[in-house]
Tab-separated table of C-alpha atoms in Angstrom:
chain	number	residue	atom	x	y	z
A	1104	MET	CA	0.836	-12.511	-80.120
A	1105	ALA	CA	1.059	-16.206	-79.133
A	1106	ASN	CA	-1.802	-18.144	-80.709
A	1107	TYR	CA	-3.033	-21.479	-79.370
A	1108	ALA	CA	-5.556	-24.003	-80.677
A	1109	ILE	CA	-8.314	-24.733	-78.180
A	1110	ASP	CA	-11.453	-26.853	-78.058
A	1111	GLN	CA	-14.241	-24.355	-78.643
A	1112	LYS	CA	-16.404	-26.142	-76.057
A	1113	ILE	CA	-14.078	-24.726	-73.376
A	1114	LEU	CA	-15.084	-21.218	-74.414
A	1115	SER	CA	-18.841	-21.771	-74.256
A	1116	ASN	CA	-19.137	-20.291	-70.745
A	1117	TYR	CA	-17.283	-17.154	-71.869
A	1118	LEU	CA	-19.203	-16.607	-75.118
A	1119	PRO	CA	-21.389	-13.466	-75.126
A	1120	ASN	CA	-24.999	-13.869	-76.214
A	1121	HIS	CA	-25.689	-13.366	-79.945
A	1122	THR	CA	-22.081	-14.169	-80.900
A	1123	GLU	CA	-20.496	-17.385	-82.140
A	1124	ILE	CA	-16.937	-18.684	-82.256
A	1125	ASP	CA	-14.971	-17.461	-85.275
A	1126	LEU	CA	-12.749	-20.184	-86.742
A	1127	TRP	CA	-9.818	-20.039	-89.129
A	1128	HIS	CA	-9.490	-23.191	-91.244
A	1129	ASN	CA	-11.678	-24.968	-88.668
A	1130	VAL	CA	-9.299	-24.053	-85.824
A	1131	CYS	CA	-10.502	-22.244	-82.716
A	1132	TYR	CA	-7.874	-19.876	-81.316
A	1133	VAL	CA	-7.038	-18.166	-78.068
A	1134	SER	CA	-4.220	-15.619	-78.094
A	1135	LEU	CA	-1.899	-14.288	-75.417
A	1136	VAL	CA	-1.155	-10.708	-76.463
A	1137	GLY	CA	1.291	-8.218	-74.973
A	1138	PHE	CA	1.501	-4.593	-76.065
A	1139	MET	CA	2.109	-0.995	-75.000
A	1140	PHE	CA	-0.452	1.771	-74.722
A	1141	LEU	CA	1.317	4.996	-75.732
A	1142	ASN	CA	-0.029	8.560	-75.584
A	1143	THR	CA	-3.384	7.265	-74.349
A	1144	LYS	CA	-6.341	9.633	-74.172
A	1145	VAL	CA	-9.774	9.129	-72.599
A	1146	LYS	CA	-12.503	11.221	-74.246
A	1147	GLY	CA	-9.701	13.216	-75.888
A	1148	LEU	CA	-7.926	13.961	-72.610
A	1149	LYS	CA	-4.623	12.653	-71.308
A	1150	ILE	CA	-4.816	11.391	-67.730
A	1151	PRO	CA	-1.579	12.182	-65.830
A	1152	PHE	CA	0.587	9.098	-65.187
A	1153	HIS	CA	-1.828	6.937	-67.214
A	1154	THR	CA	-0.751	7.634	-70.800
A	1155	ASN	CA	1.949	4.972	-71.291
A	1156	PHE	CA	1.565	1.491	-69.835
A	1157	GLU	CA	1.755	-2.222	-70.594
A	1158	GLU	CA	-1.130	-4.606	-71.145
A	1159	VAL	CA	-1.218	-8.383	-71.507
A	1160	ASN	CA	-4.489	-10.067	-72.387
A	1161	LEU	CA	-5.867	-13.503	-73.154
A	1162	ARG	CA	-8.545	-13.346	-75.825
A	1163	PHE	CA	-10.538	-15.419	-78.295
A	1164	TYR	CA	-12.312	-14.681	-81.561
A	1165	VAL	CA	-16.010	-14.385	-82.327
A	1166	ARG	CA	-18.385	-13.058	-84.931
A	1167	TYR	CA	-21.816	-11.458	-84.759
A	1168	ASN	CA	-24.407	-11.377	-87.523
A	1169	GLU	CA	-26.120	-7.998	-87.714
A	1170	LYS	CA	-28.824	-7.896	-90.371
A	1171	GLY	CA	-26.950	-10.313	-92.610
A	1172	GLU	CA	-23.530	-8.683	-92.123
A	1173	TRP	CA	-20.860	-10.526	-90.142
A	1174	LYS	CA	-18.861	-8.483	-87.674
A	1175	ARG	CA	-15.627	-10.147	-86.554
A	1176	GLY	CA	-14.497	-9.403	-83.027
A	1177	VAL	CA	-12.676	-10.483	-79.893
A	1178	VAL	CA	-13.668	-11.437	-76.350
A	1179	PHE	CA	-11.202	-10.948	-73.508
A	1180	ILE	CA	-10.806	-13.594	-70.828
A	1181	LYS	CA	-8.685	-11.202	-68.763
A	1182	GLU	CA	-6.692	-8.022	-69.319
A	1183	ILE	CA	-3.702	-7.307	-67.091
A	1184	VAL	CA	-2.441	-3.733	-66.536
A	1185	PRO	CA	-0.047	-2.154	-64.011
A	1186	LYS	CA	-2.227	0.667	-62.662
A	1187	PRO	CA	-5.189	0.184	-60.272
A	1188	ALA	CA	-7.091	3.175	-61.645
A	1189	LEU	CA	-7.216	1.545	-65.089
A	1190	THR	CA	-8.601	-1.634	-63.592
A	1191	PHE	CA	-11.222	0.272	-61.601
A	1192	VAL	CA	-12.501	2.220	-64.597
A	1193	ALA	CA	-12.482	-0.771	-66.953
A	1194	ASN	CA	-14.257	-3.084	-64.521
A	1195	THR	CA	-16.855	-0.645	-63.197
A	1196	ILE	CA	-17.701	1.408	-66.292
A	1197	TYR	CA	-16.898	-0.927	-69.190
A	1198	LYS	CA	-17.622	-4.215	-67.347
A	1199	GLU	CA	-14.377	-5.789	-68.551
A	1200	ASN	CA	-12.274	-8.264	-66.552
A	1201	TYR	CA	-9.125	-6.291	-65.723
A	1202	GLU	CA	-6.599	-7.126	-63.024
A	1203	THR	CA	-3.710	-5.042	-61.702
A	1204	MET	CA	-0.234	-6.568	-61.452
A	1205	PRO	CA	3.352	-5.272	-61.454
A	1206	MET	CA	4.541	-5.199	-65.071
A	1207	HIS	CA	7.682	-4.512	-67.088
A	1208	HIS	CA	8.601	-4.497	-70.741
A	1209	ALA	CA	11.764	-4.394	-72.831
A	1210	TRP	CA	12.241	-3.401	-76.470
A	1211	GLU	CA	15.777	-3.879	-77.752
A	1212	LYS	CA	17.328	-3.728	-81.209
A	1213	GLU	CA	20.606	-5.500	-81.850
A	1214	GLY	CA	21.948	-5.730	-85.379
A	1215	GLU	CA	19.249	-7.178	-87.599
A	1216	THR	CA	17.004	-8.430	-84.792
A	1217	LEU	CA	14.418	-7.048	-82.399
A	1218	ALA	CA	13.919	-8.458	-78.903
A	1219	VAL	CA	10.570	-7.708	-77.256
A	1220	GLU	CA	9.474	-8.915	-73.822
A	1221	TYR	CA	6.523	-8.386	-71.501
A	1222	ARG	CA	6.593	-9.505	-67.866
A	1223	TRP	CA	3.932	-9.431	-65.156
A	1224	LYS	CA	3.872	-10.682	-61.580
A	1225	LYS	CA	1.278	-12.634	-59.658
A	1226	LYS	CA	2.883	-14.922	-57.085
A	1227	ARG	CA	5.845	-15.111	-59.501
A	1228	TRP	CA	6.982	-13.405	-62.686
A	1229	HIS	CA	5.365	-14.565	-65.937
A	1230	SER	CA	6.804	-13.620	-69.316
A	1231	LEU	CA	6.170	-13.476	-73.056
A	1232	GLN	CA	9.187	-12.738	-75.224
A	1233	VAL	CA	10.080	-12.904	-78.888
A	1234	ILE	CA	13.112	-12.306	-81.086
A	1235	ALA	CA	12.297	-11.220	-84.645
A	1236	TYR	CA	14.132	-10.057	-87.733
A	1237	ASP	CA	13.994	-6.304	-88.283
A	1238	ALA	CA	12.386	-6.690	-91.698
A	1239	ILE	CA	8.810	-5.521	-91.493
A	1240	LYS	CA	6.335	-6.852	-94.059
A	1241	ASP	CA	2.703	-6.495	-95.006
A	1242	ILE	CA	0.202	-9.059	-93.791
A	1243	GLU	CA	-0.926	-11.327	-96.593
A	1244	ILE	CA	-4.617	-11.526	-97.451
A	1245	GLY	CA	-6.157	-14.774	-96.259
A	1246	SER	CA	-3.274	-15.529	-93.891
A	1247	GLU	CA	-3.334	-16.579	-90.258
A	1248	GLU	CA	-1.813	-13.204	-89.375
A	1249	GLU	CA	-4.760	-11.488	-91.039
A	1250	PHE	CA	-7.275	-13.585	-89.112
A	1251	ILE	CA	-5.655	-12.819	-85.763
A	1252	THR	CA	-5.143	-9.083	-86.313
A	1253	GLU	CA	-8.143	-8.070	-88.430
A	1254	HIS	CA	-10.916	-8.073	-85.836
A	1255	TYR	CA	-12.493	-4.649	-85.424
A	1256	TRP	CA	-15.153	-5.271	-82.798
A	1257	GLY	CA	-15.052	-6.127	-79.120
A	1258	TYR	CA	-17.747	-8.069	-77.273
A	1259	THR	CA	-18.216	-8.289	-73.518
A	1260	LYS	CA	-20.475	-10.693	-71.651
A	1261	VAL	CA	-22.345	-8.960	-68.819
A	1262	GLY	CA	-24.771	-11.518	-67.400
A	1263	ASN	CA	-27.300	-12.160	-70.160
A	1264	THR	CA	-26.377	-8.909	-71.887
A	1265	THR	CA	-23.732	-8.368	-74.564
A	1266	LEU	CA	-21.852	-5.098	-74.970
A	1267	GLU	CA	-20.406	-4.277	-78.396
A	1268	TYR	CA	-17.799	-1.643	-79.238
A	1269	GLN	CA	-15.905	-0.812	-82.404
A	1270	VAL	CA	-12.121	-0.618	-82.618
A	1271	GLU	CA	-10.523	1.413	-85.413
A	1272	HIS	CA	-6.941	1.050	-86.603
A	1273	PRO	CA	-5.087	0.736	-89.918
A	1274	ARG	CA	-3.970	-2.642	-91.220
A	1275	TRP	CA	-0.912	-3.703	-89.256
A	1276	GLN	CA	2.427	-5.084	-90.426
A	1277	VAL	CA	4.476	-7.917	-88.909
A	1278	TYR	CA	8.103	-8.883	-88.344
A	1279	PRO	CA	9.364	-12.407	-89.170
A	1280	VAL	CA	9.805	-14.239	-85.868
A	1281	LYS	CA	13.119	-15.981	-85.228
A	1282	SER	CA	12.423	-17.462	-81.789
A	1283	TRP	CA	10.135	-17.079	-78.799
A	1284	GLU	CA	9.864	-18.073	-75.148
A	1285	ILE	CA	6.712	-18.188	-73.008
A	1286	ASP	CA	6.729	-18.772	-69.259
A	1287	VAL	CA	3.143	-18.407	-68.054
A	1288	ASP	CA	1.107	-20.311	-65.488
A	1289	PHE	CA	-2.164	-20.093	-67.414
A	1290	GLY	CA	-4.173	-22.047	-64.866
A	1291	TYR	CA	-3.169	-19.776	-61.995
A	1292	LEU	CA	-3.740	-16.572	-63.957
A	1293	TYR	CA	-6.819	-17.436	-66.000
A	1294	GLY	CA	-8.437	-20.447	-64.337
A	1295	GLU	CA	-8.376	-24.230	-64.720
A	1296	ASP	CA	-10.064	-24.084	-68.142
A	1297	PHE	CA	-6.825	-22.679	-69.556
A	1298	GLY	CA	-4.268	-24.546	-67.446
A	1299	PHE	CA	-3.369	-26.930	-70.287
A	1300	LEU	CA	-1.881	-24.039	-72.280
A	1301	LYS	CA	1.142	-23.999	-69.963
A	1302	ASN	CA	2.422	-27.186	-71.597
A	1303	GLN	CA	1.024	-26.624	-75.077
A	1304	LYS	CA	3.074	-25.207	-77.922
A	1305	PRO	CA	1.403	-22.299	-79.702
A	1306	LYS	CA	0.439	-22.823	-83.326
A	1307	SER	CA	2.064	-19.488	-84.157
A	1308	VAL	CA	3.743	-16.449	-82.626
A	1309	PHE	CA	3.657	-12.996	-84.267
A	1310	LEU	CA	5.356	-9.677	-83.641
A	1311	ALA	CA	3.254	-6.853	-85.060
A	1312	GLU	CA	3.974	-3.149	-85.464
A	1313	GLY	CA	1.321	-1.157	-83.647
A	1314	SER	CA	-0.517	1.961	-84.766
A	1315	ASP	CA	-2.892	4.657	-83.685
A	1316	ILE	CA	-6.066	3.037	-82.389
A	1317	LYS	CA	-9.480	4.319	-81.408
A	1318	VAL	CA	-11.947	2.471	-79.165
A	1319	ASN	CA	-15.482	3.767	-79.613
A	1320	SER	CA	-18.238	3.829	-77.023
A	1321	GLY	CA	-20.151	0.591	-76.565
A	1322	ILE	CA	-23.789	-0.346	-77.091
A	1323	LYS	CA	-25.934	-3.241	-75.898
A	1324	ILE	CA	-26.993	-5.838	-78.461
């Protein structure tokens, strides 16, 4: 998870109705996130050749007030996956912005360190990689790591309509990051609004241990 500060005005055109930007210490974030789907099921069923695959997404953070209760969630600018069928289902049924690209990943352990890399190709190869110490730790309450990882709702802008869905997973843990390298043409992949990120240093980079996760059916709000 590579986390960048961004002017929240840039995100106004991407903000779903009824939601507002969620800030941490008055900072507006966008995150480049790479991860693996493993043992994936749709409606309880495994789809052949579509159970294990990479995803890289660019997302930002919002909140929605429902009857006085704040729900903290994420909005995806784009989600990149390696299989066309995933893109078709996500874009047509769930109205998300998926795109199919060739992708690779590498997880390597050497001594006391972990090396994790995600790569995807559009015109050229783009990459997100991190080296971390193999010393997993709990996420501290009130920390930046907590803000980035503890969002349990997703919101999608579909015209003037907003779709909401709940995401369930246990509290994650993180590995201390030693170094990182990001080679991404943000403007080419995500549009001119995000082109400046190519030359901007992230405020933070995390490596988190994943978990079982459940994405519930969405509703309109």
